[in-house]
GROMACS .gro file of C-alpha atoms in nm:
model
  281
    1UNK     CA    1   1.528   4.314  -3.922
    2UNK     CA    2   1.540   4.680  -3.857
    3UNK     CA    3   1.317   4.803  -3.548
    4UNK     CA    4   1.215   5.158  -3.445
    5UNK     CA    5   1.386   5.265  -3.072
    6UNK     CA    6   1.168   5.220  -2.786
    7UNK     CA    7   1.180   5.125  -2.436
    8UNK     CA    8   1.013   5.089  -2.083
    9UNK     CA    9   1.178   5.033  -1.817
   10UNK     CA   10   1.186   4.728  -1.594
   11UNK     CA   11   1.365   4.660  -1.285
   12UNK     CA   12   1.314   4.343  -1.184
   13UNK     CA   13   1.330   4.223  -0.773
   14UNK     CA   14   1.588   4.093  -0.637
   15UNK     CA   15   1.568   3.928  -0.289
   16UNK     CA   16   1.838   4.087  -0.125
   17UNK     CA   17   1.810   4.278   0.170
   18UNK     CA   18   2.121   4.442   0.313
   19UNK     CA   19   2.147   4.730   0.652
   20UNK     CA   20   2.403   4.964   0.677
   21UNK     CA   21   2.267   5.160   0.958
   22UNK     CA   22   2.503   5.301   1.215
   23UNK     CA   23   2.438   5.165   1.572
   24UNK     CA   24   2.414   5.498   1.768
   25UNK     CA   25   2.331   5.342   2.083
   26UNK     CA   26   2.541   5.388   2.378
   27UNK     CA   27   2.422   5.205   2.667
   28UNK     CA   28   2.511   5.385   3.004
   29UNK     CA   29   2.539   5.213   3.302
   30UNK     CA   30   2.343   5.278   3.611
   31UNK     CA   31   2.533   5.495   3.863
   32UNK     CA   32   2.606   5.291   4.234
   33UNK     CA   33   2.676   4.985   3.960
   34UNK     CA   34   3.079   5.054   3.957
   35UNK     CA   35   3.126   4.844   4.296
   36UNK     CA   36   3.112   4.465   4.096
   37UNK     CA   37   2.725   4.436   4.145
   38UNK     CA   38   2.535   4.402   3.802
   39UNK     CA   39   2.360   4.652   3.616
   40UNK     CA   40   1.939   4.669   3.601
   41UNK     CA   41   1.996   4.779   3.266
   42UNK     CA   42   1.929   4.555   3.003
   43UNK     CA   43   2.198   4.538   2.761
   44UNK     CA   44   2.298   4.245   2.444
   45UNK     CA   45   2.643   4.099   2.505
   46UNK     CA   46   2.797   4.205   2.215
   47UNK     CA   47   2.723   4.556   2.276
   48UNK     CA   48   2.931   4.628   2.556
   49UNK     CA   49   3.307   4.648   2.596
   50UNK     CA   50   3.494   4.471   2.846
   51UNK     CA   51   3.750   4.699   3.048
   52UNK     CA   52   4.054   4.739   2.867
   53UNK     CA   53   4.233   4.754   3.253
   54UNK     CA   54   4.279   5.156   3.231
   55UNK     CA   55   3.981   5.196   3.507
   56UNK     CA   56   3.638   5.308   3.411
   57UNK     CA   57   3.770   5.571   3.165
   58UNK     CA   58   3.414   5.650   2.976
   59UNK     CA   59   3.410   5.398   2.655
   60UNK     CA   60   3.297   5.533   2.307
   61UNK     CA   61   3.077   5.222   2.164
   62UNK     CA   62   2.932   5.385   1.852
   63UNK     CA   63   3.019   5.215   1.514
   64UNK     CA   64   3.236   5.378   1.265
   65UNK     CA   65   3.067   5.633   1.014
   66UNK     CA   66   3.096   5.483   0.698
   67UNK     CA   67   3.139   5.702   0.420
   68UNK     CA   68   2.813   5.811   0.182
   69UNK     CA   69   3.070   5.818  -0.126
   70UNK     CA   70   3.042   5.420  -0.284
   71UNK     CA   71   3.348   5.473  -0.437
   72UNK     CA   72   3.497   5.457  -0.051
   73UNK     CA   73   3.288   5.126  -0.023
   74UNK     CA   74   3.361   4.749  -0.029
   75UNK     CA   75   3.280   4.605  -0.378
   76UNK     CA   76   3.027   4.343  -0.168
   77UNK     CA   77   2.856   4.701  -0.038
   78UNK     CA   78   2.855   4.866  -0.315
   79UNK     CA   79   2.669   4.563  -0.500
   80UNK     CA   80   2.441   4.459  -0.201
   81UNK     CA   81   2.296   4.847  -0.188
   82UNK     CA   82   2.231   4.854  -0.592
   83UNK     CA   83   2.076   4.513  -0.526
   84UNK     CA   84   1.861   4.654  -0.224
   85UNK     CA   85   1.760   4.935  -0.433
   86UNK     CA   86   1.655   4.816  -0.751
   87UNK     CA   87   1.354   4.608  -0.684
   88UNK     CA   88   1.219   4.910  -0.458
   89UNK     CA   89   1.278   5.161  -0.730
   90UNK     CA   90   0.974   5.408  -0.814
   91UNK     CA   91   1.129   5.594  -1.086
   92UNK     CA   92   1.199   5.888  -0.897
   93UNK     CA   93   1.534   6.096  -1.035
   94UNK     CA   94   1.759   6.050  -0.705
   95UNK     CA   95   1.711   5.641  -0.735
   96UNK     CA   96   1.859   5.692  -1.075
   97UNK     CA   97   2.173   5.920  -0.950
   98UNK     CA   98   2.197   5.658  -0.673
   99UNK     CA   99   2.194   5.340  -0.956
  100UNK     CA  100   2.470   5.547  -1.171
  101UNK     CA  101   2.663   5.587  -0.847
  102UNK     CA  102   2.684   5.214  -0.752
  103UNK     CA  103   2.712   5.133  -1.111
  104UNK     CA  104   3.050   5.400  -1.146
  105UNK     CA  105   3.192   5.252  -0.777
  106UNK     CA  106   3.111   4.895  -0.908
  107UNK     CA  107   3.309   4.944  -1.271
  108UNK     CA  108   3.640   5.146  -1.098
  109UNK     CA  109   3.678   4.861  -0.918
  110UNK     CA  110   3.623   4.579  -1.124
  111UNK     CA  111   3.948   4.326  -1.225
  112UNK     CA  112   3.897   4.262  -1.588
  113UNK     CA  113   4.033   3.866  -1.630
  114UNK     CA  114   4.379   3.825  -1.736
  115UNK     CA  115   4.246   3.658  -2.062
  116UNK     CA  116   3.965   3.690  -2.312
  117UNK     CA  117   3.959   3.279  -2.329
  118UNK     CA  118   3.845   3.328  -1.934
  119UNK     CA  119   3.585   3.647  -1.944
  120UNK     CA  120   3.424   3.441  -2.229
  121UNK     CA  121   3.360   3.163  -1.970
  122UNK     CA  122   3.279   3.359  -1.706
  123UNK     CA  123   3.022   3.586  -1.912
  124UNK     CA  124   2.879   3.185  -2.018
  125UNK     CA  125   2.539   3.063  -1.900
  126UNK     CA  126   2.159   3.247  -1.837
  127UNK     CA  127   2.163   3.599  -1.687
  128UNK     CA  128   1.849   3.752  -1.564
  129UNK     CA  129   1.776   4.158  -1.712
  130UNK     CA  130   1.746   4.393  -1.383
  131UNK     CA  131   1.748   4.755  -1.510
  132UNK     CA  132   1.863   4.961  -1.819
  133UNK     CA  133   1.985   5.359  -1.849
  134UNK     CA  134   1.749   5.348  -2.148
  135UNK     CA  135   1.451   5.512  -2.022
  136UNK     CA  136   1.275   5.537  -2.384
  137UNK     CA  137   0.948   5.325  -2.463
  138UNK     CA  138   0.537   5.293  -2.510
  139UNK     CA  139   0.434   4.992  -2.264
  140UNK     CA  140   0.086   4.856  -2.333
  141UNK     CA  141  -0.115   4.770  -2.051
  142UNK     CA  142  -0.227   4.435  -2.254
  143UNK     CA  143   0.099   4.254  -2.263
  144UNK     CA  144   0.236   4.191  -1.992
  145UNK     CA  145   0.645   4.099  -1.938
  146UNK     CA  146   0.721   3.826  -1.710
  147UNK     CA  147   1.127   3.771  -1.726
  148UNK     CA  148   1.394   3.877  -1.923
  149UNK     CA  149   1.689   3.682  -1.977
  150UNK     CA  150   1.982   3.758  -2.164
  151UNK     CA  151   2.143   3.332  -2.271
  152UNK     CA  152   2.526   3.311  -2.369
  153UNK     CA  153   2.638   3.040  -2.549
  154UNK     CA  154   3.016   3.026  -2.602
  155UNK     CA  155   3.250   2.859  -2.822
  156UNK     CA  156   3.583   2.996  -2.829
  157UNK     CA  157   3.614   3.359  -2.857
  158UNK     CA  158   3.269   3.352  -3.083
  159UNK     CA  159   2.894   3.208  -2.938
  160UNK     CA  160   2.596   3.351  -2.969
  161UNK     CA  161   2.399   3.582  -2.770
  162UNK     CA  162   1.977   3.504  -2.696
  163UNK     CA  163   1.778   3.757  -2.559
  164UNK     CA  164   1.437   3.549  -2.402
  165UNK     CA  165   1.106   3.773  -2.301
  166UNK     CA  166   0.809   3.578  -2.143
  167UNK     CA  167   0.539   3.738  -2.178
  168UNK     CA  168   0.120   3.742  -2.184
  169UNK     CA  169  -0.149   3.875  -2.368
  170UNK     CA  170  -0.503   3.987  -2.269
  171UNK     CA  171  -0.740   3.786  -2.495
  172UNK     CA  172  -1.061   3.798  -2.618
  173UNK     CA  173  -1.211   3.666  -2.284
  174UNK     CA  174  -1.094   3.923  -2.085
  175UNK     CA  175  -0.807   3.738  -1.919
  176UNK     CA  176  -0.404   3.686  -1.973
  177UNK     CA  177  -0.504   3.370  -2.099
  178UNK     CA  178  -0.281   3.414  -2.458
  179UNK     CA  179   0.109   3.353  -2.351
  180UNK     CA  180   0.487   3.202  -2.456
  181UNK     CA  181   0.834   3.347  -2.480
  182UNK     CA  182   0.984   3.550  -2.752
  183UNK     CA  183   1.340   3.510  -2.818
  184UNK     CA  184   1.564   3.685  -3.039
  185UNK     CA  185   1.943   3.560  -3.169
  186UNK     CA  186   2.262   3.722  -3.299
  187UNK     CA  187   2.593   3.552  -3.339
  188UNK     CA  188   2.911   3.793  -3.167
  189UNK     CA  189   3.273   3.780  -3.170
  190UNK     CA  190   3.551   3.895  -2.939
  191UNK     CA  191   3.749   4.155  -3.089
  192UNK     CA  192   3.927   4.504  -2.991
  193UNK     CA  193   4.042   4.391  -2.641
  194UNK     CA  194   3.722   4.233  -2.442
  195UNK     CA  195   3.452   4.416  -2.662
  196UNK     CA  196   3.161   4.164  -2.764
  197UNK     CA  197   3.038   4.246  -3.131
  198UNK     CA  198   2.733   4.158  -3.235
  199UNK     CA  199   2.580   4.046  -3.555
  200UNK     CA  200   2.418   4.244  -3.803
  201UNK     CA  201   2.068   4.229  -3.947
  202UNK     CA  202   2.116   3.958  -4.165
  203UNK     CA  203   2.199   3.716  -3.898
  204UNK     CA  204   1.918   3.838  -3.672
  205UNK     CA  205   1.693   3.561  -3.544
  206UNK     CA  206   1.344   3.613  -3.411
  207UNK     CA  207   1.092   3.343  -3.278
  208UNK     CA  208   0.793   3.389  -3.132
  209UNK     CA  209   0.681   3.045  -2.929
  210UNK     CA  210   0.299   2.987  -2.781
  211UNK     CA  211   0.299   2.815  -2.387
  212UNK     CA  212   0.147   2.517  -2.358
  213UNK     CA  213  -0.252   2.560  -2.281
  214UNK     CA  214  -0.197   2.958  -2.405
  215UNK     CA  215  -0.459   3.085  -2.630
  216UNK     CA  216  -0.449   3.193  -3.005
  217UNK     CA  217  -0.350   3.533  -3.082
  218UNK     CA  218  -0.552   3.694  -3.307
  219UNK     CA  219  -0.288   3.934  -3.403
  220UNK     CA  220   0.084   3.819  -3.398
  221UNK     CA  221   0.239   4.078  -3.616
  222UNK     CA  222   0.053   4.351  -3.346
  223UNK     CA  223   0.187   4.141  -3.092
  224UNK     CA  224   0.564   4.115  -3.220
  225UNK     CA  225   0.504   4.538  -3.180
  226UNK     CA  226   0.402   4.502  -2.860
  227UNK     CA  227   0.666   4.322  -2.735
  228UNK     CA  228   0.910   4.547  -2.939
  229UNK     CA  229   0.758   4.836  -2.714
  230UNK     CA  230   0.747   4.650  -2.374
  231UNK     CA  231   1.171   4.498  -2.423
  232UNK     CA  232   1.475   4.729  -2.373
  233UNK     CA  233   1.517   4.814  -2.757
  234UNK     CA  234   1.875   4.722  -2.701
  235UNK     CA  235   1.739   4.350  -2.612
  236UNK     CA  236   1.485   4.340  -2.890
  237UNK     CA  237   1.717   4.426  -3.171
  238UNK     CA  238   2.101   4.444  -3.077
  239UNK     CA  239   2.195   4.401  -3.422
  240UNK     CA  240   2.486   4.630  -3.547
  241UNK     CA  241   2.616   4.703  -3.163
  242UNK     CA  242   2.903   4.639  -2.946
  243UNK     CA  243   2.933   4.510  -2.611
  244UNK     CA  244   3.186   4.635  -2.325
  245UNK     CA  245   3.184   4.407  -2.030
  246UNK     CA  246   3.227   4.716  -1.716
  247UNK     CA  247   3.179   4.427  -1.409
  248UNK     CA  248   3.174   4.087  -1.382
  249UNK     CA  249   3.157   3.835  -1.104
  250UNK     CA  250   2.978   3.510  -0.984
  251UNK     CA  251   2.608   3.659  -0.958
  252UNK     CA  252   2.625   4.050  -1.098
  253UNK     CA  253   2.704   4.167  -1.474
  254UNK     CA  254   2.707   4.534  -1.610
  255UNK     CA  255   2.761   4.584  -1.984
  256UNK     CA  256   2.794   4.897  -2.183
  257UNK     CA  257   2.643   4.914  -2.504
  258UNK     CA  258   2.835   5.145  -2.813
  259UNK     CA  259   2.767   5.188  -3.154
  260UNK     CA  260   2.524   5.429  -3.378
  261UNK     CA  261   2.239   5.350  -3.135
  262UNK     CA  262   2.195   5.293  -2.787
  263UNK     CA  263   2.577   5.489  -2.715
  264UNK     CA  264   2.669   5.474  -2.382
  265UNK     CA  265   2.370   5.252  -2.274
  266UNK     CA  266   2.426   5.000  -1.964
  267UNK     CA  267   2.240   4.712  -1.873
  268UNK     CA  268   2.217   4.521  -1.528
  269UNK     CA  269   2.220   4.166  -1.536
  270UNK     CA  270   2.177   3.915  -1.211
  271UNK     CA  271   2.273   3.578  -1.290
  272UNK     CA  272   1.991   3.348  -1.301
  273UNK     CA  273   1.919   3.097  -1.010
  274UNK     CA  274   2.216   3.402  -0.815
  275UNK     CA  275   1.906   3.498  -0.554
  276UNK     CA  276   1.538   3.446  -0.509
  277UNK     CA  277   1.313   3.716  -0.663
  278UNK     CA  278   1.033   3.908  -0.482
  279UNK     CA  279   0.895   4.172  -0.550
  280UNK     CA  280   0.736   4.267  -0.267
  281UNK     CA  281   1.060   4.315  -0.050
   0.00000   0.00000   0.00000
């Protein structure tokens, strides 16, 4: 099934919260304080510095600058910052040039595994869609996207990739009272080092399934559009493309899309169950 390109973009929230501030504070010590009486001034334990035995030689206590170049970072820095900053995103062009940052730092440093037999395993299992570079789409403000998740099934080298939407409907009573999941499936092999190809048309597998208690919809073909216009295009129909796995570990994924459509595209994925989501953080 051939679909039109489309896309809105969706960064889901990730309950992460990570500070890198610099602690600036030096605490000074109360003159008249030097003869072994204790200081009036109020001060945590762990801020001070004992004497090194050189005298009271004036102590610098500020924290190392770290540098603002993520490429200079800690992979667990780099990836707790792109976590901190994607569920607080507003869509404003810096967040983006901060995203690509992370996203560059976070792929120069990634290990690929020694062998495919391994990434296939380790790419296994439910992983939950966080953001896309593909800012392209027409979101309807009657349907309504709940989760995105991106299932791989292995077996060997080959498996199957599932992309699962939840999603509701406004019905006719004025509610989201019409809901379920859409899914769609393509078979994929590993070929041309650790590139996942995908499918094509012919194997492409949509399914649309109601929730239980969910309304009727009066219109599924309209809805199938819907949904085409509210998932990552890339998600909706991957037939045709290629997959290049840029980072991997235990709870983060980036891949890179290639092919006639979608070139250069990148997904975020958090494995599911990795962190609690919230949105309002």
């Amino acid at each position: 099934m051939k679909q039109s390109s489309s896309f809105t973009s969706i960064a889901a929230a990730v309950a992460v919260c990570c500070s890198y501030a610099v602690n600036a504070f030096q605490p000074q010590l109360a003159p008249g304080n030097l003869s072994g009486g204790r200081s009036k001034t109020s001060l945590h334990a762990d801020t001070i510095r004992r004497p090194s035995g050189k005298g009271f030689a004036k102590q610098d206590l500020s924290q190392p600058q770290r540098s603002s170049d993520p490429m200079d970072w800690k992979v667990h820095e780099v990836k707790d910052e792109l976590l901190d900053l994607l569920p607080r995103m507003t869509g404003t062009a810096e967040e983006f040039r901060q995203v690509e940052s992370y996203v560059n730092a976070l792929e120069e440093k990634f290990l690929a595994p020694q062998t495919l037999d391994f990434l296939n395993l380790a790419m296994a299992g439910e992983w939950q869609f966080l953001f896309t570079t593909n800012q392209l789409g027409r979101p309807s403000p009657i349907l309504r996207l709940t989760e995105l998740i991106q299932k791989i099934d292995v077996n060997g080298l080959k498996g199957d990739v599932t992309n699962q939407a939840s999603w509701s409907l406004l019905g006719d009573s004025g509610s989201f009272d019409v809901y379920g999941s859409f899914a769609t499936k393509l078979p994929y092999d590993i070929n041309q080092g650790a590139r996942m190809t995908l499918g094509d048309e012919d194997d492409h597998d949509l399914s649309i399934t109601l929730g239980k208690g969910s309304g009727i919809p009066s219109d599924t073909e309209g809805l199938v559009g819907l949904i085409h216009r509210a998932m990552p295009t890339e998600m909706f129909d991957a037939s045709d493309l290629a997959l290049d796995t840029t980072y991997l570990d235990t709870d983060i994924r980036i891949v890179r899309f290639t092919g006639k459509r979608h070139e250069g595209v990148r997904n975020i994925f958090m494995r599911k169950g990795a962190f609690d989501l919230d949105p309002d953080l």
